[in-house]
Short mmCIF file of C-alpha atoms and ligand atoms in Angstrom, two decimals:
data_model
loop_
_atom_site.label_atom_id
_atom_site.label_comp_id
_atom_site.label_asym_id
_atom_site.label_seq_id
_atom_site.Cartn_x
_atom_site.Cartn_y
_atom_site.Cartn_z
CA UNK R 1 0.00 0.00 0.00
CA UNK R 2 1.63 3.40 -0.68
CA UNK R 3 3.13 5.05 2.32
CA UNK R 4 4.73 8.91 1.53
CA UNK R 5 8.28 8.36 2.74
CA UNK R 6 11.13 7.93 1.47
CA UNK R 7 11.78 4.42 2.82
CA UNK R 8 8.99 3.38 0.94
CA UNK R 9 10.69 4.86 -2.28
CA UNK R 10 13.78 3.30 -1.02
CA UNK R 11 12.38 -0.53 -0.76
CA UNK R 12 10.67 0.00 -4.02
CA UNK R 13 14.04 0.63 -5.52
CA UNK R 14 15.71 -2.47 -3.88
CA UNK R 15 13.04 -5.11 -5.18
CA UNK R 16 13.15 -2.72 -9.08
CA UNK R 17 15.32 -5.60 -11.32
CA UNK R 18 15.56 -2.66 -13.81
CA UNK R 19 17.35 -0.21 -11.03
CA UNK R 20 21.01 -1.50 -12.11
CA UNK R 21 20.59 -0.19 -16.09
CA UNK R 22 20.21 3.63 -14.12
CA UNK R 23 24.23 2.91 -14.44
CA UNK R 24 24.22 2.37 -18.04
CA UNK R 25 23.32 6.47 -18.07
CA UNK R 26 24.53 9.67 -18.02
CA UNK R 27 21.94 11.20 -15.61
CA UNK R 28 22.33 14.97 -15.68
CA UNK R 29 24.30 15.94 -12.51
CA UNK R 30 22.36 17.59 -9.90
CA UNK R 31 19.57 17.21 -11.98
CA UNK R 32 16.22 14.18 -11.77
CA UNK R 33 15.31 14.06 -15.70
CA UNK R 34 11.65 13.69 -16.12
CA UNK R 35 11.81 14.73 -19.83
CA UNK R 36 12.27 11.72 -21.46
CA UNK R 37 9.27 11.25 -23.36
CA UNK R 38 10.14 14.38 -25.27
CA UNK R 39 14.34 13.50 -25.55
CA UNK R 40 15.51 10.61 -24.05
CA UNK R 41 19.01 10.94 -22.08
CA UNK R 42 22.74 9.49 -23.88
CA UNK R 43 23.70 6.05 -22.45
CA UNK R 44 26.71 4.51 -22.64
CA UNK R 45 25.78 1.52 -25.08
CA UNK R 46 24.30 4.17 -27.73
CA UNK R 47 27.68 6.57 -27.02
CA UNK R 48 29.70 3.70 -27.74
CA UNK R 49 28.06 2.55 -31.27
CA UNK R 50 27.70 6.23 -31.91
CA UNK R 51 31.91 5.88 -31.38
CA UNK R 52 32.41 2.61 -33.06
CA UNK R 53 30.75 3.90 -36.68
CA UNK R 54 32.57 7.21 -35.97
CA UNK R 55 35.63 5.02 -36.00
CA UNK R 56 34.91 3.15 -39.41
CA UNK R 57 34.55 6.27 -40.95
CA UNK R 58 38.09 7.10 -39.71
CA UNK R 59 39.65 4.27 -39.98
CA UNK R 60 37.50 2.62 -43.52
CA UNK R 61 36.19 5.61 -45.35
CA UNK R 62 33.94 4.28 -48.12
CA UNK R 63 34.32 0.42 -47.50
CA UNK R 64 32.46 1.38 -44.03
CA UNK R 65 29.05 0.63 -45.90
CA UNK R 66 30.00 -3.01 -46.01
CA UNK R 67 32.70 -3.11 -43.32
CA UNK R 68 33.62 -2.32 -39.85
CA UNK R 69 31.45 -3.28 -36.73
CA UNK R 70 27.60 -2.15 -37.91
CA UNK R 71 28.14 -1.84 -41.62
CA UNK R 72 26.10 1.52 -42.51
CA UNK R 73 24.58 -0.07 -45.86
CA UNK R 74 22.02 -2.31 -43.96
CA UNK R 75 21.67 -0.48 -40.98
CA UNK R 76 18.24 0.87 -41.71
CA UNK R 77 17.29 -2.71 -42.15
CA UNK R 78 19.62 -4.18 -39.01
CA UNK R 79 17.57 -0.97 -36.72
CA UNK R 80 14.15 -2.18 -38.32
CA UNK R 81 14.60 -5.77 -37.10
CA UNK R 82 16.28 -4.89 -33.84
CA UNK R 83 12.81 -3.06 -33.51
CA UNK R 84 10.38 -5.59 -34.55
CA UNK R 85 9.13 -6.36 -30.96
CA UNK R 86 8.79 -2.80 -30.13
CA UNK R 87 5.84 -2.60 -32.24
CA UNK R 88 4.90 -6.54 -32.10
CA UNK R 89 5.54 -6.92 -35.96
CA UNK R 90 7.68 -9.37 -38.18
CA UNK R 91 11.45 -7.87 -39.01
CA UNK R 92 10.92 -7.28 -42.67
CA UNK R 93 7.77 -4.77 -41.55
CA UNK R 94 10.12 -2.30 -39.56
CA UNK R 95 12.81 -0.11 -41.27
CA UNK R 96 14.49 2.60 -39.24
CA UNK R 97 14.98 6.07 -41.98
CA UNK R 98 14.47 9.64 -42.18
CA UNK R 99 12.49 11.67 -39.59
CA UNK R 100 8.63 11.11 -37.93
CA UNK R 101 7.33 13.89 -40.22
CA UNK R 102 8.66 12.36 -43.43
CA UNK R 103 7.68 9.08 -42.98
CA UNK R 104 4.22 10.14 -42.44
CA UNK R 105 4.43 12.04 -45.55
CA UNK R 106 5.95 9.06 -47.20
CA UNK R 107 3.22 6.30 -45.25
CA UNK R 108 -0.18 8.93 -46.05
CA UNK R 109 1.73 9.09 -50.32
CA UNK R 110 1.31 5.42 -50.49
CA UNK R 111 -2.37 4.62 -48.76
CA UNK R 112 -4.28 7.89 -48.83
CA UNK R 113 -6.26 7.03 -52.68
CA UNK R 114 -9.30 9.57 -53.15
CA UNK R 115 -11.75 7.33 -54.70
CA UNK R 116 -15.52 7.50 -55.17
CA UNK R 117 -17.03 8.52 -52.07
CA UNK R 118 -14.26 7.81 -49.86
CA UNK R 119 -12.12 10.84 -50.02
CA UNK R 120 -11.60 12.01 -45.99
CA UNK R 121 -8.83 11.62 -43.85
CA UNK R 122 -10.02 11.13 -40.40
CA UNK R 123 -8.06 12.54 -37.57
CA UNK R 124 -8.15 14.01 -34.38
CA UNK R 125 -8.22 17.68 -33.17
CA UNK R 126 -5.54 17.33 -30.04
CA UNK R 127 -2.78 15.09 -32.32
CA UNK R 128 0.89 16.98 -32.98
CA UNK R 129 0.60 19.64 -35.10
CA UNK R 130 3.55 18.06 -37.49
CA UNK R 131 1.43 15.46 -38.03
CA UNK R 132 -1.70 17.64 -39.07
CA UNK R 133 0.75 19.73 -40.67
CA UNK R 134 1.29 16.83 -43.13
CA UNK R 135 -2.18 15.73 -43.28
CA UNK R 136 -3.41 19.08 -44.48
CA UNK R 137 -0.29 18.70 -46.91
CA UNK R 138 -1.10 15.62 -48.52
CA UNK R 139 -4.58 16.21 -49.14
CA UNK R 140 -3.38 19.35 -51.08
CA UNK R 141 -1.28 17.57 -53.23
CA UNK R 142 -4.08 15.20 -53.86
CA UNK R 143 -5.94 18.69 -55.35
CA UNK R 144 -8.63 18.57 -52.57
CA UNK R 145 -9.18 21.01 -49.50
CA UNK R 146 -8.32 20.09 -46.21
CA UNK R 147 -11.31 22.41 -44.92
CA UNK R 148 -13.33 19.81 -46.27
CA UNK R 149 -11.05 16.32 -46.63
CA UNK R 150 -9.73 16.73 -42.99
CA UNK R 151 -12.15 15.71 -40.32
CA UNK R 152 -10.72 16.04 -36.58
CA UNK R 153 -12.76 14.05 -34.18
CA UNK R 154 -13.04 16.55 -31.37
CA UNK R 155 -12.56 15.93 -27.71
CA UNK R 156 -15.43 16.35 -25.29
CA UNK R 157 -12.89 17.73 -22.58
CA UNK R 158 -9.80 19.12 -24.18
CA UNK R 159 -7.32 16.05 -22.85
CA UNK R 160 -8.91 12.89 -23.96
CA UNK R 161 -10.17 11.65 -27.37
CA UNK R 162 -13.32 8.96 -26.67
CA UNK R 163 -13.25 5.90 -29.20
CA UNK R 164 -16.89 5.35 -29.50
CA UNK R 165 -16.32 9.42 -31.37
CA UNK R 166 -13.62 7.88 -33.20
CA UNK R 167 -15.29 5.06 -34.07
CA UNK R 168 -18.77 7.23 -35.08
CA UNK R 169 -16.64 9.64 -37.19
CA UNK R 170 -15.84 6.66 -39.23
CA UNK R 171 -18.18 7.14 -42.10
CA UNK R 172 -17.95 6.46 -45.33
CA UNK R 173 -16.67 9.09 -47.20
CA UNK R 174 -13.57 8.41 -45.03
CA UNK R 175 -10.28 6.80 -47.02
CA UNK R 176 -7.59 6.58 -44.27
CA UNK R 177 -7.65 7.32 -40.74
CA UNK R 178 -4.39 8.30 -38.52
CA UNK R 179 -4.25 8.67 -34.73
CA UNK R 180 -1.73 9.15 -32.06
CA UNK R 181 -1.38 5.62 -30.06
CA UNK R 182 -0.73 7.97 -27.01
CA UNK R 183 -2.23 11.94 -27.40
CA UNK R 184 1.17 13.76 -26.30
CA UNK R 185 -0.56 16.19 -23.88
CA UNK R 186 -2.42 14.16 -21.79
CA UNK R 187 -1.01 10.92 -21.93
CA UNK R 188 -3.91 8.78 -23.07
CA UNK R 189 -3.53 5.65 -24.62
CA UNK R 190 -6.17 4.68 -27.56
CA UNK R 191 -7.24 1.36 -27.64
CA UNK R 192 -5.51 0.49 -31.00
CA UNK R 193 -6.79 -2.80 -31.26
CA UNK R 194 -10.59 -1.85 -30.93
CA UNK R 195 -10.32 1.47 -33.37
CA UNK R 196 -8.23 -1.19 -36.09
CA UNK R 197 -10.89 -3.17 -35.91
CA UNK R 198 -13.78 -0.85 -36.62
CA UNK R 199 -11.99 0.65 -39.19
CA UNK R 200 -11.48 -2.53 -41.20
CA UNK R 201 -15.27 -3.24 -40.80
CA UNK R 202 -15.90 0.32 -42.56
CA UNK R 203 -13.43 -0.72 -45.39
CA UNK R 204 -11.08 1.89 -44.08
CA UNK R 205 -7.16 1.79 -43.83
CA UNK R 206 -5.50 2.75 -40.46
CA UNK R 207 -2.16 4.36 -39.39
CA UNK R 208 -0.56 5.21 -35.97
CA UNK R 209 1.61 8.07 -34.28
CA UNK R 210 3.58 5.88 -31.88
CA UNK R 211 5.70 8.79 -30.54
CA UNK R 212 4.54 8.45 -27.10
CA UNK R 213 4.28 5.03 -26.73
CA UNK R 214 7.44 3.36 -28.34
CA UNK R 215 9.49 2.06 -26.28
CA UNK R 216 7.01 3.16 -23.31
CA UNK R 217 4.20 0.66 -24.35
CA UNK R 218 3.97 -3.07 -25.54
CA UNK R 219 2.36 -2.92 -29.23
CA UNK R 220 0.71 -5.81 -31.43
CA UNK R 221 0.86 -4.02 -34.72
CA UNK R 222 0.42 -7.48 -37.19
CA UNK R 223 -1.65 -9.33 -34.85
CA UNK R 224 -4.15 -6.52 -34.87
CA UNK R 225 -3.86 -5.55 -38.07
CA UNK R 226 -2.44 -2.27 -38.18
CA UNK R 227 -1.69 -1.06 -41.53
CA UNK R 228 0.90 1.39 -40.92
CA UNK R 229 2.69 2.89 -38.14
CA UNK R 230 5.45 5.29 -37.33
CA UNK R 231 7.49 6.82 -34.40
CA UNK R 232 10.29 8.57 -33.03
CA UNK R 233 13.62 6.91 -31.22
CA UNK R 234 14.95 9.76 -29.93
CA UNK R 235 12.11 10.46 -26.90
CA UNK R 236 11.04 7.29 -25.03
CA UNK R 237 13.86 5.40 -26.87
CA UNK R 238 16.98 7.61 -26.70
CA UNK R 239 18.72 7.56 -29.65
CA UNK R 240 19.92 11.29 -29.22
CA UNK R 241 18.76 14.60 -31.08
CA UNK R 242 17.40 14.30 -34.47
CA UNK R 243 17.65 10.68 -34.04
CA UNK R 244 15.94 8.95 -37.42
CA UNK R 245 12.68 7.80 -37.37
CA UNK R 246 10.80 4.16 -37.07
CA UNK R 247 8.19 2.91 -39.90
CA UNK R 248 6.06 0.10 -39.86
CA UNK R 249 4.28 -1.47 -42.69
CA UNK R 250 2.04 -4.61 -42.22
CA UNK R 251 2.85 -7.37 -44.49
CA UNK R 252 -0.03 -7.43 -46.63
CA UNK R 253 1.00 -4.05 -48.15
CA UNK R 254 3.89 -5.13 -49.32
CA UNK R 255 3.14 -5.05 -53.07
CA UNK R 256 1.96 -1.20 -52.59
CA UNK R 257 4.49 0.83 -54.50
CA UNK R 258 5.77 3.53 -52.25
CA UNK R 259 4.28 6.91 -52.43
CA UNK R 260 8.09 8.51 -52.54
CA UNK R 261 10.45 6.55 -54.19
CA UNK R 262 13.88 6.75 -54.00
CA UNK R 263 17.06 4.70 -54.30
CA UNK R 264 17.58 4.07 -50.85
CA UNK R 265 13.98 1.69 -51.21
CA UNK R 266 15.51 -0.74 -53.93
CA UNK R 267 16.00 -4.24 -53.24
CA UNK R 268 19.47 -4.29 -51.84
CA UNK R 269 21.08 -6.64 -54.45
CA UNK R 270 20.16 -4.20 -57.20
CA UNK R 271 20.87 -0.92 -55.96
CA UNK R 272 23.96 -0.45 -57.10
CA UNK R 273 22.90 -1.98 -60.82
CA UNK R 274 21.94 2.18 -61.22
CA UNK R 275 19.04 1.16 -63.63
CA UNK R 276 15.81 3.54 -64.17
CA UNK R 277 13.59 0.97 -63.17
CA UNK R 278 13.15 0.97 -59.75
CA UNK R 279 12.99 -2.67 -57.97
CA UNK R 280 11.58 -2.19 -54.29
CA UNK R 281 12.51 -3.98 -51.65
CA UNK R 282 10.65 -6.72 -49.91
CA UNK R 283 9.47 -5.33 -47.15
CA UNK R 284 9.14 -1.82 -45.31
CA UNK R 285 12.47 -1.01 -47.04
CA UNK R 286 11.02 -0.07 -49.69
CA UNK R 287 9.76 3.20 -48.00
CA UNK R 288 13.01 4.37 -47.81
CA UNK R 289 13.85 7.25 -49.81
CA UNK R 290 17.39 8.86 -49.90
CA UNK R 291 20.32 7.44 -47.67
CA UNK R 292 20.09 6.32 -43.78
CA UNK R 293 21.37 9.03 -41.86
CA UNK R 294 24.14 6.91 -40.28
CA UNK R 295 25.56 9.36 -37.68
CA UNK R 296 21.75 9.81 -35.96
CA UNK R 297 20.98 6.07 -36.56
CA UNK R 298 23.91 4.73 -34.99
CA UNK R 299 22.96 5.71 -31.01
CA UNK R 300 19.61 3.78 -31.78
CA UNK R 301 21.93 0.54 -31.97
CA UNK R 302 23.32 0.22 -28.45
CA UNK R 303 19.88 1.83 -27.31
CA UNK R 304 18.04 -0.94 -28.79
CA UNK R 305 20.27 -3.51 -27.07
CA UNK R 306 18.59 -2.49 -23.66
CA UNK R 307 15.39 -2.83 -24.56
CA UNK R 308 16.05 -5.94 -26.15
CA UNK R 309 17.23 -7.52 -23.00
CA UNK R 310 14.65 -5.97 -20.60
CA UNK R 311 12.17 -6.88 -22.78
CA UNK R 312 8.44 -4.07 -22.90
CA UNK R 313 6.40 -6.20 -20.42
CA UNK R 314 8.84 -5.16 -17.48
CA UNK R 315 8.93 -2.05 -19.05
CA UNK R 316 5.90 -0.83 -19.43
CA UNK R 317 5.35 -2.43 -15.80
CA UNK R 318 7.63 -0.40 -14.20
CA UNK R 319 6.10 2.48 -15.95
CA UNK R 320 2.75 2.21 -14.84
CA UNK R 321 3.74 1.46 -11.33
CA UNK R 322 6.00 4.43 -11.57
CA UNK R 323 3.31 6.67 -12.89
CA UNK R 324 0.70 5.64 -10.53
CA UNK R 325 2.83 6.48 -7.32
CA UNK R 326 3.88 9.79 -8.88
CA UNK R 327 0.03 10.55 -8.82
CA UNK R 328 -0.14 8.93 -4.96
CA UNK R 329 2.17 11.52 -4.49
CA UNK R 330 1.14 14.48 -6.16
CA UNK R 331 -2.15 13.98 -4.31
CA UNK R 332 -0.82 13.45 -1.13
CA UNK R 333 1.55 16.07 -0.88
CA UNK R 334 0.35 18.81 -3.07
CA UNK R 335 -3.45 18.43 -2.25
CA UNK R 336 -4.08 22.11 -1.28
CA UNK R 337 -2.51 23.53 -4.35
CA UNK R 338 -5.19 22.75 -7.21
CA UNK R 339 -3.35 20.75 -9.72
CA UNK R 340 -5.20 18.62 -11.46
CA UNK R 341 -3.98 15.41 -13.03
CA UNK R 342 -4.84 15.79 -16.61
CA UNK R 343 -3.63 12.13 -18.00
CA UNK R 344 -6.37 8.73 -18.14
CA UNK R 345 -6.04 7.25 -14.14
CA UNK R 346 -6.60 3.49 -15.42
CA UNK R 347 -3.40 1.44 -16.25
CA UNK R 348 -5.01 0.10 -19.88
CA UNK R 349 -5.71 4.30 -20.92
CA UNK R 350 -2.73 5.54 -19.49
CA UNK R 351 0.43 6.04 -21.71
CA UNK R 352 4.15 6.77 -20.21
CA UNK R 353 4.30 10.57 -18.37
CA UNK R 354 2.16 12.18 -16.19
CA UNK R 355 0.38 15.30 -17.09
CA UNK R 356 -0.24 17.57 -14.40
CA UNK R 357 -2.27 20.97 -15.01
CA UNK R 358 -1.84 23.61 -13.33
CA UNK R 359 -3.04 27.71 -14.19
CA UNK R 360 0.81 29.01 -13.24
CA UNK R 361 2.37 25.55 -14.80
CA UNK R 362 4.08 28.23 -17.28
CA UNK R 363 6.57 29.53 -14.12
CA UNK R 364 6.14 26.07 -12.03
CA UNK R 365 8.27 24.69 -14.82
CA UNK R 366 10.79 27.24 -14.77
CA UNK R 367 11.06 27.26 -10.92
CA UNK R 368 11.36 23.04 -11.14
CA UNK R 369 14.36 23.13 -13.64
CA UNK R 370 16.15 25.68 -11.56
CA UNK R 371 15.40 23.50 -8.51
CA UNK R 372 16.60 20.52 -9.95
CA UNK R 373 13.96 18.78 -11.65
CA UNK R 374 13.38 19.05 -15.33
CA UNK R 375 10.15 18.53 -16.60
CA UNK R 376 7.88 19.29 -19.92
CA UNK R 377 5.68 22.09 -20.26
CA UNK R 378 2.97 22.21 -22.56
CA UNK R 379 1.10 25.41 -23.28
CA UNK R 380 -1.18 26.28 -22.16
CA UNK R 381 -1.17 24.93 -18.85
CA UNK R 382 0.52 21.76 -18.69
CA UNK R 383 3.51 19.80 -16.76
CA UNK R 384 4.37 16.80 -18.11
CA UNK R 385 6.30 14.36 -15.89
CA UNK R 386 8.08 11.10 -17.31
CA UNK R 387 9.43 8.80 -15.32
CA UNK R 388 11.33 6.67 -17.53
CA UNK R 389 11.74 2.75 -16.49
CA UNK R 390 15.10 2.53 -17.42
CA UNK R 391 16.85 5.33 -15.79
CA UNK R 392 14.47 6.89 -13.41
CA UNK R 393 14.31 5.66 -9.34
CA UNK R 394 11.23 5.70 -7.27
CA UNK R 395 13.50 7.83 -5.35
CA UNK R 396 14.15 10.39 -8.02
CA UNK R 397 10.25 9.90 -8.12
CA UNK R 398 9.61 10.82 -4.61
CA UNK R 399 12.24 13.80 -4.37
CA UNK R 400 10.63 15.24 -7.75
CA UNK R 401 7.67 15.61 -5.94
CA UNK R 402 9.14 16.68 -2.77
CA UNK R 403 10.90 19.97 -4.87
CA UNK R 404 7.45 20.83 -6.28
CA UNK R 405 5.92 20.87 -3.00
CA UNK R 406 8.76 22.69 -1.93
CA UNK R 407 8.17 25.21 -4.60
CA UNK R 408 4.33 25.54 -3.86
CA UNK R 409 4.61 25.99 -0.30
CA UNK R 410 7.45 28.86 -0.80
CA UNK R 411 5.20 30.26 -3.99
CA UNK R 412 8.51 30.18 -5.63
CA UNK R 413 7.40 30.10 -9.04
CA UNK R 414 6.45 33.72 -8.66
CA UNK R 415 9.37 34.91 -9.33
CA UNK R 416 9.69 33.97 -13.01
CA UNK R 417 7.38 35.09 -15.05
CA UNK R 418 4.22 32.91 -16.25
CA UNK R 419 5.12 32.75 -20.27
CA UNK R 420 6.86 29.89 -21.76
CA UNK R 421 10.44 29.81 -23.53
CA UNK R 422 10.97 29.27 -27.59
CA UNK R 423 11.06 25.59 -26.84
CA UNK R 424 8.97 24.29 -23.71
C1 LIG U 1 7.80 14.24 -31.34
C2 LIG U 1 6.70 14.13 -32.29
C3 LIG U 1 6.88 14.45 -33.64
C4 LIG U 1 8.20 14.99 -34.13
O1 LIG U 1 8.42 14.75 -35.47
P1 LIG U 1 9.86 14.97 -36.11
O2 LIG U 1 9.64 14.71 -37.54
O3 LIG U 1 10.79 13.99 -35.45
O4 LIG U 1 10.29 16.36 -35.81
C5 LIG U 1 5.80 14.29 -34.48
N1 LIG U 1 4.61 13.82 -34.04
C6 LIG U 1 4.42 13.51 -32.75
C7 LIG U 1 3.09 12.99 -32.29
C8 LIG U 1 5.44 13.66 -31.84
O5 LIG U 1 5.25 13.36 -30.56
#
């Protein structure tokens, strides 16, 4: 049962079999990181295959695309099946390229087809705006107006999207639907399983946003069906800034020609033949368009090692049990000082941070970095809180929340003023 000391913290760390990989780290100095659903910290496993392909390049120049310890001409392909668990899907249905934003571009090219009556894209109205940014793109190119071709299923409170107005916005004039697996504000997990299904009744292709739940979340991608999927390494999975992007497409799309095609998607053997014709590769290769960037990608491989070994059951378990004392303690401790947790309370809606809302959460943020704590804000009025499973303690945890009610009871915060900086 929760208890609000620190011994209780304390035990909780002794019996955590994750608490030793807190070593593998560089934890900020002085500093308990709760940003790492928006960039993940540097450990030494991704430093030290960051090093190694630093070193081919060095020591091999060109021959390091087919030489040296991670040879950089499959290691799009060697990132994609290294990630195949992840996401719950078969190797040859993960490639690791580019960025989030372009491999949405590249995934909504290849299945968003206009036809007949079905000519929507359904979305949602609290999703990234990169992602609707793209959306609104892509149904311009297709000579249509987004006014009219984008529908964003609204939100009856502002934090949570409800699948039964997912599933009711799925009419039939919609062509491809594409939703966050976890909405970045508050946290909430979609039931991807449920909304796959109901769109594959309708006749209706679906796509996910795993930003927020990669490497946070267990995923079944090909056993439910999912057609297409993408996400970023460098938040929950810490492949570094600008880290390259994940893509996911399921198996039975594999004869769909990509909507971008470039070099970098031919079938490996025939590459380098240099003919006009281009010959895809088997598999979610094919959506690759120029070359992997190699330098950002090759973090990712020593990250990826972890989670391989810990495996996203004890993972995501940690999480959950990590996010749920976090709100023990926020309630507890910081009862009189109207915060209001803003993320789903139930372990099956509730993604990897904690998003706490506050009307001063502008200059709360400010006060909690210089006290030692760095969080998330999120304009207008929200702190987001990660605790990450493989480098946070239920101590850090429980002294997070100790600082904040430090900074409430001393009104602290009012000394910086309530406006956030160029990047929150
Ligand atoms: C972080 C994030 C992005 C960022 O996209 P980049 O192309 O990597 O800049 C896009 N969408 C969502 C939902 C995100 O959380």
């Amino acid at each position: 049962m929760f208890q609000n000391d620190k011994s209780y913290a304390e035990n909780l760390d002794l019996q955590d079999e994750l608490s030793p990989y807190k070593d593998e780290f560089y934890l900020m100095e002085g500093a308990i990181y709760m940003d790492g659903n928006s960039l993940g910290l540097l450990s030494k496993r991704a430093e030290q295959t960051l090093t190694d392909v630093i070193h081919s390049w060095k020591t091999l120049g060109i021959d390091g695309w087919m030489n040296g310890n991670h040879p950089w001409f499959y290691m799009g392909e060697k990132l994609g099946e290294m990630s195949a668990d992840l996401v719950g899907a078969k190797p040859e249905e993960v490639i690791v390229t580019a960025s989030t934003t372009t491999n949405l571009h590249q995934l909504v090219a290849t299945f968003y087809k206009p036809k007949g009556k079905q000519t929507k894209i359904l979305a949602d109205e609290l999703n990234f705006p990169s992602d609707i940014y793209a959306l609104q793109s892509q149904i311009r190119l297709k000579g249509l107006d987004p006014n009219e071709h984008l529908i964003q299923v609204k939100s009856r409170n502002g934090r949570f999207i409800e699948e039964d107005d997912i599933i009711e916005a799925m009419t039939e004039d919609i062509a491809l639907i594409v939703l966050p697996t976890v909405l970045y504000r508050s946290g909430q997990l979609l039931d991807i399983e449920r909304l796959t299904a109901e769109a594959h009744k309708r006749g209706i292709l679906i796509g996910f946003d795993g930003c927020h739940s990669v490497g946070a979340i267990p995923h079944h991608f090909t056993k439910w069906g999912v057609d297409f999927a993408y996400w970023c390494n460098y938040k929950y999975l810490n492949s570094g800034p600008g880290g390259i992007g994940g893509l996911y497409v399921n198996e039975k799309h594999f004869d769909q020609l990509p909507g971008l095609t470039g070099w970098w998607g031919s079938h490996k053997q025939k590459q380098f033949d240099m003919e006009h014709q281009f010959v895809p590769a088997n598999g979610a290769g094919a959506f690759q368009i120029g070359t992997t960037h190699i330098l950002s990608a090759a973090p990712l491989i020593g990250s990826l090692e972890m989670f391989q070994e810990v495996g996203m059951e004890k993972i995501r378990m940690k999480s959950l049990k990590m996010t749920k004392y976090l709100m023990e303690l926020v309630e507890y401790e910081l009862g009189d000082y109207s915060f209001t947790i803003g993320n789903p309370l139930e372990n099956h809606r509730r993604g990897g941070h904690v998003s706490l809302e506050h009307e001063e959460a502008a200059r709360i943020c400010k006060a909690l970095k210089d006290e030692g704590v760095v969080p998330d804000f999120r304009a207008p009025n929200v702190i987001r809180l990660a605790p990450v499973s493989l480098y946070t303690s239920y101590v850090d945890v429980w002294e997070a929340v100790q600082i904040l009610k430090r900074i409430m009871d001393g009104k602290w915060y009012e000394k910086y003023e309530n406006k956030r900086e160029v990047i929150a």
